[in-house]
Amino acid sequence: MDLIVQKFGGTSLSDDQSRRHVLRHIIREHEAGNSLVIVVSAMGRSGEPYATDSLLHLVQLNGNSLPARERDLLLSCGELISASVLCSLLNTEGIPSVTLTGGQAGILTDDRFGSARITEIKTERIHKHLSEGLVVIVTGFQGMTSEGEITTLGRGGSDTSATALGAALSAKVVDIYTDVDGILTADPRWVSNARPLSSVSYEEICNMAQNGAKVIHPRAVEIAMKAGIPVRVRSTFSDSEGTLVTHAQALRNQGIWHDRTVTGLAHVRHVTQLGVVNHNGPADLQLKVFRAMASHGISVDFINVMPTGVHYTVSENDTHKAIHLLHELGFEPHVREGCAKVSVIGGGMNGEPGVMAIIVEALSDSGIPILQSADSNTTIWVLISEEDLAKALQALHTAFGLHLA
Ligand code: ASP
Ligand code: MG
């Protein structure tokens, strides 16, 4: 008997019709004789009654008056509502189930309310219920401290609950059900012919998730990767198997990387480029600038340090603070707001000549200037003007043949 973890996101649980689809996937795996642990998110999106953002909104009206501990108590309710509704639906289908909070499921965390880390998972209780023939429903996004306090794992944390449970239970697979047909070659709102991928490596999806693709939480992938548990990202609303996330070596063995230097594109908008020219000696400037950013909690990206000065980016929200700090240091920064960071990601690009040449050609043929670039062995990043984003993504998507199956 195989153990499968199925995680259902908010849009999969938002209304009765969606929940019928959820039920279909549970019944299929149940009838196939699998043991099932179901992880649920809060229902729906911002604005819908029990969504996490809606719960937050209830207290935002009162300023920041709710302490972090109590905020986590409030936030944990969304998942509890989903889990209870799902339990009642399973009962109507004659499938016996039990609902557990994160703490009851044995998910122990540290006490950083709002962004707790899982420290341990005690699986005895889940194993006991599975051996009783029950489907175990676990509320995602939450755990419990050793003192019995309820904690939440940070926004998007129910993916982490799912892969952490999958790892602790040595699941055969963790299925992340969402509202898209798996991991796409690019964001379909920007690239009309973006296409689902049948498989990606853990590293590739981590890069995609860290660079703006919102399909799965990067921390969830890291946990699965460490434990070597396969993950499938798939749609609740279809029977497609979606995208298998697995080890790079498995893709290499299947020859997939042989014909795929680039796997997909991701992007981040609302980025500001800052440049500071050096007048007084490089070390002095470099140290002053990055120390000032660090001590004020401003995260920097796209960092280019040269004897002539430094270039880097900050998110739009930090722009004014960053400029103010630079002025305080006596620098007159060059500021370019409204930039976007495009990531060209592919585990197969390592050591392959010509990838940057294709990027430069595609963008320059479309008249798009590259403002800055950086690279690692699986990703090339280019900074462009946000105005050029749609054109750039489409040009790169075509240049790498990502629309072709
Ligand atoms: N409901 C939580 C959130 O909206 C957790 C999740 O959906 O993964 O962040
Ligand atoms: Mg989510």
GROMACS .gro file of C-alpha atoms and ligand atoms in nm:
model
  415
    1MET     CA    1   0.000   0.000   0.000
    2ASP     CA    2   0.144   0.334  -0.106
    3LEU     CA    3   0.118   0.651   0.095
    4ILE     CA    4   0.034   0.963  -0.101
    5VAL     CA    5   0.014   1.321   0.024
    6GLN     CA    6  -0.237   1.535  -0.164
    7LYS     CA    7  -0.235   1.910  -0.106
    8PHE     CA    8  -0.524   2.125  -0.223
    9GLY     CA    9  -0.479   2.501  -0.258
   10GLY     CA   10  -0.730   2.776  -0.183
   11THR     CA   11  -0.879   2.803  -0.532
   12SER     CA   12  -0.939   2.426  -0.538
   13LEU     CA   13  -1.151   2.451  -0.223
   14SER     CA   14  -1.328   2.782  -0.277
   15ASP     CA   15  -1.674   2.662  -0.380
   16ASP     CA   16  -1.883   2.351  -0.393
   17GLN     CA   17  -1.811   2.289  -0.760
   18SER     CA   18  -1.434   2.303  -0.705
   19ARG     CA   19  -1.463   2.080  -0.402
   20ARG     CA   20  -1.637   1.817  -0.620
   21HIS     CA   21  -1.318   1.807  -0.826
   22VAL     CA   22  -1.110   1.773  -0.510
   23LEU     CA   23  -1.329   1.483  -0.407
   24ARG     CA   24  -1.275   1.314  -0.743
   25HIS     CA   25  -0.896   1.305  -0.692
   26ILE     CA   26  -0.928   1.177  -0.338
   27ILE     CA   27  -1.175   0.905  -0.437
   28ARG     CA   28  -0.954   0.793  -0.728
   29GLU     CA   29  -0.646   0.744  -0.509
   30HIS     CA   30  -0.852   0.595  -0.225
   31GLU     CA   31  -1.014   0.339  -0.456
   32ALA     CA   32  -0.670   0.251  -0.593
   33GLY     CA   33  -0.589   0.135  -0.240
   34ASN     CA   34  -0.350   0.415  -0.137
   35SER     CA   35  -0.318   0.555   0.214
   36LEU     CA   36  -0.395   0.924   0.196
   37VAL     CA   37  -0.285   1.229   0.390
   38ILE     CA   38  -0.468   1.538   0.263
   39VAL     CA   39  -0.326   1.883   0.334
   40VAL     CA   40  -0.557   2.178   0.283
   41SER     CA   41  -0.513   2.553   0.244
   42ALA     CA   42  -0.766   2.816   0.345
   43MET     CA   43  -1.057   2.851   0.101
   44GLY     CA   44  -1.048   3.097  -0.183
   45ARG     CA   45  -0.859   3.416  -0.247
   46SER     CA   46  -0.853   3.757  -0.087
   47GLY     CA   47  -1.207   3.893  -0.055
   48GLU     CA   48  -1.368   3.552  -0.015
   49PRO     CA   49  -1.496   3.498   0.339
   50TYR     CA   50  -1.252   3.242   0.486
   51ALA     CA   51  -0.937   3.318   0.282
   52THR     CA   52  -0.623   3.399   0.482
   53ASP     CA   53  -0.619   3.756   0.350
   54SER     CA   54  -0.982   3.804   0.453
   55LEU     CA   55  -0.905   3.687   0.807
   56LEU     CA   56  -0.611   3.927   0.818
   57HIS     CA   57  -0.832   4.207   0.694
   58LEU     CA   58  -1.064   4.162   0.993
   59VAL     CA   59  -0.794   4.286   1.227
   60GLN     CA   60  -0.603   4.518   0.993
   61LEU     CA   61  -0.895   4.755   1.037
   62ASN     CA   62  -0.781   4.790   1.400
   63GLY     CA   63  -0.424   4.885   1.316
   64ASN     CA   64  -0.151   4.653   1.437
   65SER     CA   65  -0.319   4.584   1.768
   66LEU     CA   66  -0.325   4.204   1.752
   67PRO     CA   67  -0.015   4.040   1.903
   68ALA     CA   68   0.173   3.790   1.684
   69ARG     CA   69   0.062   3.492   1.890
   70GLU     CA   70  -0.305   3.581   1.859
   71ARG     CA   71  -0.260   3.665   1.491
   72ASP     CA   72  -0.146   3.308   1.433
   73LEU     CA   73  -0.450   3.179   1.620
   74LEU     CA   74  -0.669   3.380   1.386
   75LEU     CA   75  -0.482   3.273   1.072
   76SER     CA   76  -0.498   2.906   1.166
   77CYS     CA   77  -0.880   2.919   1.143
   78GLY     CA   78  -0.889   2.936   0.762
   79GLU     CA   79  -0.731   2.595   0.716
   80LEU     CA   80  -0.944   2.447   0.994
   81ILE     CA   81  -1.259   2.555   0.812
   82SER     CA   82  -1.140   2.395   0.485
   83ALA     CA   83  -1.046   2.074   0.662
   84SER     CA   84  -1.383   2.045   0.836
   85VAL     CA   85  -1.578   2.106   0.517
   86LEU     CA   86  -1.370   1.846   0.335
   87CYS     CA   87  -1.426   1.595   0.618
   88SER     CA   88  -1.802   1.638   0.585
   89LEU     CA   89  -1.783   1.587   0.207
   90LEU     CA   90  -1.579   1.268   0.247
   91ASN     CA   91  -1.840   1.141   0.491
   92THR     CA   92  -2.116   1.191   0.236
   93GLU     CA   93  -1.913   0.969   0.004
   94GLY     CA   94  -1.875   0.704   0.273
   95ILE     CA   95  -1.502   0.763   0.306
   96PRO     CA   96  -1.408   0.770   0.675
   97SER     CA   97  -1.167   1.047   0.765
   98VAL     CA   98  -1.021   1.233   1.058
   99THR     CA   99  -0.927   1.602   1.074
  100LEU     CA  100  -0.611   1.710   1.254
  101THR     CA  101  -0.465   2.053   1.321
  102GLY     CA  102  -0.096   2.092   1.245
  103GLY     CA  103  -0.015   2.036   1.612
  104GLN     CA  104  -0.240   1.731   1.641
  105ALA     CA  105  -0.070   1.591   1.330
  106GLY     CA  106   0.263   1.617   1.516
  107ILE     CA  107   0.409   1.914   1.329
  108LEU     CA  108   0.633   2.086   1.583
  109THR     CA  109   0.783   2.427   1.513
  110ASP     CA  110   0.994   2.695   1.675
  111ASP     CA  111   0.812   2.993   1.825
  112ARG     CA  112   0.858   3.250   1.550
  113PHE     CA  113   0.492   3.339   1.515
  114GLY     CA  114   0.401   3.420   1.156
  115SER     CA  115   0.708   3.253   1.005
  116ALA     CA  116   0.773   2.946   1.217
  117ARG     CA  117   1.011   2.673   1.102
  118ILE     CA  118   0.927   2.307   1.139
  119THR     CA  119   1.166   2.147   1.386
  120GLU     CA  120   1.026   1.795   1.397
  121ILE     CA  121   0.728   1.588   1.285
  122LYS     CA  122   0.602   1.318   1.519
  123THR     CA  123   0.421   1.082   1.286
  124GLU     CA  124   0.275   0.832   1.536
  125ARG     CA  125  -0.074   0.976   1.539
  126ILE     CA  126  -0.100   0.996   1.159
  127HIS     CA  127   0.029   0.639   1.128
  128LYS     CA  128  -0.225   0.521   1.384
  129HIS     CA  129  -0.517   0.677   1.196
  130LEU     CA  130  -0.392   0.546   0.862
  131SER     CA  131  -0.371   0.197   1.006
  132GLU     CA  132  -0.733   0.237   1.118
  133GLY     CA  133  -0.819   0.289   0.751
  134LEU     CA  134  -0.891   0.661   0.782
  135VAL     CA  135  -0.808   0.932   0.535
  136VAL     CA  136  -0.611   1.186   0.739
  137ILE     CA  137  -0.690   1.551   0.670
  138VAL     CA  138  -0.428   1.794   0.803
  139THR     CA  139  -0.464   2.172   0.815
  140GLY     CA  140  -0.176   2.322   0.616
  141PHE     CA  141   0.029   2.629   0.701
  142GLN     CA  142   0.047   2.563   1.074
  143GLY     CA  143   0.223   2.380   1.352
  144MET     CA  144   0.264   2.387   1.726
  145THR     CA  145   0.549   2.484   1.956
  146SER     CA  146   0.671   2.246   2.226
  147GLU     CA  147   0.467   2.461   2.466
  148GLY     CA  148   0.149   2.390   2.273
  149GLU     CA  149   0.117   2.731   2.105
  150ILE     CA  150  -0.028   2.739   1.753
  151THR     CA  151   0.211   2.885   1.494
  152THR     CA  152   0.188   2.957   1.120
  153LEU     CA  153   0.464   2.888   0.869
  154GLY     CA  154   0.460   3.205   0.659
  155ARG     CA  155   0.241   3.288   0.360
  156GLY     CA  156   0.211   3.004   0.114
  157GLY     CA  157   0.314   2.767   0.392
  158SER     CA  158   0.070   2.486   0.320
  159ASP     CA  159   0.299   2.362   0.040
  160THR     CA  160   0.565   2.331   0.308
  161SER     CA  161   0.328   2.137   0.535
  162ALA     CA  162   0.264   1.896   0.247
  163THR     CA  163   0.624   1.823   0.151
  164ALA     CA  164   0.737   1.812   0.514
  165LEU     CA  165   0.468   1.552   0.587
  166GLY     CA  166   0.563   1.369   0.267
  167ALA     CA  167   0.925   1.359   0.381
  168ALA     CA  168   0.842   1.252   0.738
  169LEU     CA  169   0.607   0.977   0.617
  170SER     CA  170   0.831   0.869   0.323
  171ALA     CA  171   0.542   0.925   0.086
  172LYS     CA  172   0.556   0.779  -0.263
  173VAL     CA  173   0.466   1.121  -0.402
  174VAL     CA  174   0.337   1.461  -0.288
  175ASP     CA  175   0.070   1.589  -0.525
  176ILE     CA  176   0.027   1.966  -0.513
  177TYR     CA  177  -0.314   2.039  -0.665
  178THR     CA  178  -0.367   2.391  -0.791
  179ASP     CA  179  -0.559   2.576  -1.062
  180VAL     CA  180  -0.301   2.540  -1.342
  181ASP     CA  181  -0.193   2.234  -1.538
  182GLY     CA  182   0.145   2.207  -1.373
  183ILE     CA  183   0.454   2.420  -1.411
  184LEU     CA  184   0.446   2.627  -1.726
  185THR     CA  185   0.734   2.746  -1.942
  186ALA     CA  186   0.638   3.107  -1.853
  187ASP     CA  187   0.354   3.299  -1.690
  188PRO     CA  188   0.057   3.251  -1.928
  189ARG     CA  189  -0.073   3.599  -1.848
  190TRP     CA  190   0.237   3.734  -2.019
  191VAL     CA  191   0.321   3.465  -2.272
  192SER     CA  192   0.018   3.342  -2.463
  193ASN     CA  193   0.171   3.016  -2.581
  194ALA     CA  194   0.331   2.914  -2.250
  195ARG     CA  195   0.304   2.539  -2.212
  196PRO     CA  196   0.305   2.291  -1.920
  197LEU     CA  197   0.629   2.099  -1.866
  198SER     CA  198   0.612   1.725  -1.804
  199SER     CA  199   0.912   1.733  -1.571
  200VAL     CA  200   1.152   1.975  -1.406
  201SER     CA  201   1.435   1.931  -1.157
  202TYR     CA  202   1.414   2.044  -0.795
  203GLU     CA  203   1.679   2.309  -0.869
  204GLU     CA  204   1.492   2.443  -1.169
  205ILE     CA  205   1.165   2.483  -0.986
  206CYS     CA  206   1.342   2.638  -0.688
  207ASN     CA  207   1.496   2.894  -0.924
  208MET     CA  208   1.158   2.959  -1.084
  209ALA     CA  209   0.986   3.000  -0.748
  210GLN     CA  210   1.257   3.227  -0.612
  211ASN     CA  211   1.241   3.441  -0.924
  212GLY     CA  212   0.874   3.519  -0.925
  213ALA     CA  213   0.690   3.207  -1.047
  214LYS     CA  214   0.413   3.157  -0.792
  215VAL     CA  215   0.343   2.792  -0.845
  216ILE     CA  216   0.496   2.631  -0.534
  217HIS     CA  217   0.677   2.766  -0.230
  218PRO     CA  218   1.058   2.735  -0.263
  219ARG     CA  219   1.092   2.611   0.095
  220ALA     CA  220   0.855   2.324   0.015
  221VAL     CA  221   1.076   2.224  -0.277
  222GLU     CA  222   1.391   2.235  -0.065
  223ILE     CA  223   1.236   1.994   0.185
  224ALA     CA  224   1.125   1.754  -0.089
  225MET     CA  225   1.466   1.772  -0.255
  226LYS     CA  226   1.652   1.692   0.066
  227ALA     CA  227   1.432   1.391   0.128
  228GLY     CA  228   1.425   1.290  -0.240
  229ILE     CA  229   1.044   1.279  -0.241
  230PRO     CA  230   0.891   1.328  -0.588
  231VAL     CA  231   0.642   1.613  -0.617
  232ARG     CA  232   0.377   1.655  -0.885
  233VAL     CA  233   0.228   1.998  -0.949
  234ARG     CA  234  -0.109   1.940  -1.115
  235SER     CA  235  -0.453   2.084  -1.170
  236THR     CA  236  -0.753   2.000  -0.953
  237PHE     CA  237  -0.972   2.065  -1.253
  238SER     CA  238  -0.826   1.811  -1.494
  239ASP     CA  239  -0.692   1.457  -1.499
  240SER     CA  240  -0.356   1.556  -1.640
  241GLU     CA  241  -0.065   1.431  -1.429
  242GLY     CA  242   0.089   1.777  -1.439
  243THR     CA  243   0.460   1.834  -1.385
  244LEU     CA  244   0.684   1.587  -1.209
  245VAL     CA  245   0.951   1.752  -0.996
  246THR     CA  246   1.246   1.523  -0.950
  247HIS     CA  247   1.625   1.498  -0.922
  248ALA     CA  248   1.838   1.657  -1.193
  249GLN     CA  249   2.013   1.322  -1.241
  250ALA     CA  250   1.684   1.154  -1.331
  251LEU     CA  251   1.625   1.412  -1.606
  252ARG     CA  252   1.982   1.371  -1.725
  253ASN     CA  253   1.939   0.992  -1.739
  254GLN     CA  254   1.623   1.030  -1.944
  255GLY     CA  255   1.815   1.251  -2.187
  256ILE     CA  256   1.577   1.539  -2.124
  257TRP     CA  257   1.851   1.792  -2.062
  258HIS     CA  258   2.022   1.687  -2.378
  259ASP     CA  259   1.768   1.870  -2.591
  260ARG     CA  260   1.671   2.135  -2.339
  261THR     CA  261   1.919   2.403  -2.245
  262VAL     CA  262   1.644   2.632  -2.121
  263THR     CA  263   1.340   2.503  -1.931
  264GLY     CA  264   1.142   2.814  -1.854
  265LEU     CA  265   1.123   3.185  -1.786
  266ALA     CA  266   1.028   3.368  -1.469
  267HIS     CA  267   1.010   3.735  -1.391
  268VAL     CA  268   0.983   3.987  -1.111
  269ARG     CA  269   0.840   4.334  -1.164
  270HIS     CA  270   0.867   4.657  -0.964
  271VAL     CA  271   1.244   4.663  -0.935
  272THR     CA  272   1.461   4.975  -0.907
  273GLN     CA  273   1.819   4.989  -1.033
  274LEU     CA  274   2.064   5.200  -0.832
  275GLY     CA  275   2.411   5.300  -0.941
  276VAL     CA  276   2.671   5.474  -0.729
  277VAL     CA  277   2.987   5.606  -0.891
  278ASN     CA  278   3.305   5.596  -0.695
  279HIS     CA  279   3.504   5.909  -0.615
  280ASN     CA  280   3.699   5.824  -0.298
  281GLY     CA  281   3.839   5.473  -0.324
  282PRO     CA  282   3.644   5.158  -0.399
  283ALA     CA  283   3.653   4.974  -0.066
  284ASP     CA  284   3.520   5.275   0.116
  285LEU     CA  285   3.220   5.313  -0.114
  286GLN     CA  286   3.140   4.943  -0.139
  287LEU     CA  287   3.146   4.891   0.233
  288LYS     CA  288   2.945   5.205   0.313
  289VAL     CA  289   2.673   5.132   0.059
  290PHE     CA  290   2.613   4.765   0.141
  291ARG     CA  291   2.648   4.816   0.514
  292ALA     CA  292   2.384   5.090   0.503
  293MET     CA  293   2.145   4.871   0.303
  294ALA     CA  294   2.200   4.574   0.534
  295SER     CA  295   2.157   4.765   0.858
  296HIS     CA  296   1.823   4.901   0.734
  297GLY     CA  297   1.694   4.561   0.623
  298ILE     CA  298   1.698   4.642   0.251
  299SER     CA  299   1.755   4.333   0.045
  300VAL     CA  300   1.982   4.393  -0.256
  301ASP     CA  301   1.996   4.198  -0.579
  302PHE     CA  302   2.178   4.204  -0.914
  303ILE     CA  303   2.490   4.322  -0.737
  304ASN     CA  304   2.775   4.440  -0.959
  305VAL     CA  305   3.079   4.568  -0.777
  306MET     CA  306   3.351   4.731  -0.987
  307PRO     CA  307   3.643   4.961  -0.907
  308THR     CA  308   3.443   5.238  -1.073
  309GLY     CA  309   3.142   5.197  -0.845
  310VAL     CA  310   2.850   4.968  -0.768
  311HIS     CA  311   2.521   4.881  -0.937
  312TYR     CA  312   2.244   4.690  -0.768
  313THR     CA  313   1.868   4.664  -0.749
  314VAL     CA  314   1.614   4.696  -0.469
  315SER     CA  315   1.242   4.635  -0.475
  316GLU     CA  316   1.020   4.931  -0.558
  317ASN     CA  317   0.899   4.952  -0.196
  318ASP     CA  318   1.253   5.009  -0.069
  319THR     CA  319   1.347   5.269  -0.331
  320HIS     CA  320   1.289   5.583  -0.127
  321LYS     CA  321   1.457   5.449   0.182
  322ALA     CA  322   1.760   5.335  -0.022
  323ILE     CA  323   1.798   5.672  -0.197
  324HIS     CA  324   1.766   5.852   0.135
  325LEU     CA  325   2.041   5.637   0.290
  326LEU     CA  326   2.271   5.699  -0.007
  327HIS     CA  327   2.214   6.073   0.016
  328GLU     CA  328   2.295   6.058   0.388
  329LEU     CA  329   2.628   5.898   0.295
  330GLY     CA  330   2.695   6.186   0.056
  331PHE     CA  331   2.637   5.987  -0.265
  332GLU     CA  332   2.432   6.100  -0.561
  333PRO     CA  333   2.293   5.769  -0.694
  334HIS     CA  334   2.181   5.707  -1.047
  335VAL     CA  335   1.821   5.578  -1.012
  336ARG     CA  336   1.616   5.386  -1.268
  337GLU     CA  337   1.270   5.292  -1.147
  338GLY     CA  338   1.024   5.063  -1.326
  339CYS     CA  339   1.257   4.775  -1.408
  340ALA     CA  340   1.182   4.405  -1.437
  341LYS     CA  341   1.410   4.110  -1.376
  342VAL     CA  342   1.374   3.828  -1.626
  343SER     CA  343   1.518   3.488  -1.537
  344VAL     CA  344   1.607   3.238  -1.806
  345ILE     CA  345   1.625   2.906  -1.623
  346GLY     CA  346   1.758   2.569  -1.732
  347GLY     CA  347   1.955   2.297  -1.558
  348GLY     CA  348   2.081   2.197  -1.903
  349MET     CA  349   2.255   2.529  -1.976
  350ASN     CA  350   2.554   2.447  -1.758
  351GLY     CA  351   2.860   2.439  -1.984
  352GLU     CA  352   2.654   2.486  -2.302
  353PRO     CA  353   2.793   2.764  -2.518
  354GLY     CA  354   2.567   3.018  -2.683
  355VAL     CA  355   2.282   3.067  -2.433
  356MET     CA  356   2.368   3.431  -2.364
  357ALA     CA  357   2.412   3.492  -2.735
  358ILE     CA  358   2.053   3.377  -2.797
  359ILE     CA  359   1.925   3.604  -2.518
  360VAL     CA  360   2.112   3.908  -2.648
  361GLU     CA  361   2.003   3.844  -3.005
  362ALA     CA  362   1.636   3.792  -2.912
  363LEU     CA  363   1.625   4.110  -2.707
  364SER     CA  364   1.824   4.330  -2.941
  365ASP     CA  365   1.616   4.214  -3.240
  366SER     CA  366   1.313   4.338  -3.045
  367GLY     CA  367   1.485   4.667  -2.965
  368ILE     CA  368   1.503   4.590  -2.593
  369PRO     CA  369   1.810   4.722  -2.406
  370ILE     CA  370   1.963   4.500  -2.135
  371LEU     CA  371   2.032   4.722  -1.833
  372GLN     CA  372   2.228   4.466  -1.635
  373SER     CA  373   2.284   4.090  -1.633
  374ALA     CA  374   2.404   3.814  -1.404
  375ASP     CA  375   2.433   3.439  -1.426
  376SER     CA  376   2.472   3.115  -1.233
  377ASN     CA  377   2.513   2.765  -1.371
  378THR     CA  378   2.137   2.718  -1.408
  379THR     CA  379   2.006   3.071  -1.465
  380ILE     CA  380   2.081   3.388  -1.660
  381TRP     CA  381   1.914   3.704  -1.532
  382VAL     CA  382   1.861   4.019  -1.733
  383LEU     CA  383   1.731   4.348  -1.607
  384ILE     CA  384   1.511   4.538  -1.851
  385SER     CA  385   1.260   4.818  -1.843
  386GLU     CA  386   0.919   4.700  -1.722
  387GLU     CA  387   0.765   4.852  -2.035
  388ASP     CA  388   0.953   4.594  -2.241
  389LEU     CA  389   0.853   4.296  -2.027
  390ALA     CA  390   0.576   4.142  -2.239
  391LYS     CA  391   0.780   4.176  -2.556
  392ALA     CA  392   1.095   4.041  -2.391
  393LEU     CA  393   0.926   3.734  -2.244
  394GLN     CA  394   0.759   3.649  -2.572
  395ALA     CA  395   1.084   3.698  -2.768
  396LEU     CA  396   1.287   3.480  -2.530
  397HIS     CA  397   1.014   3.215  -2.517
  398THR     CA  398   1.020   3.188  -2.895
  399ALA     CA  399   1.399   3.210  -2.926
  400PHE     CA  400   1.442   2.908  -2.698
  401GLY     CA  401   1.160   2.716  -2.866
  402LEU     CA  402   0.973   2.689  -2.538
  403HIS     CA  403   0.639   2.686  -2.718
  404LEU     CA  404   0.733   2.360  -2.890
  405ALA     CA  405   0.650   2.038  -2.708
  406ASP     N1  406  -0.353   3.001   0.352
  406ASP     C1  407  -0.217   3.037   0.363
  406ASP     C2  408  -0.184   3.157   0.278
  406ASP     O1  409  -0.271   3.209   0.210
  406ASP     C3  410  -0.125   2.923   0.331
  406ASP     C4  411  -0.129   2.874   0.188
  406ASP     O2  412  -0.222   2.900   0.114
  406ASP     O3  413  -0.037   2.802   0.150
  406ASP     O4  414  -0.074   3.204   0.280
  407MG      MG  415  -0.130   2.873  -0.135
   0.00000   0.00000   0.00000
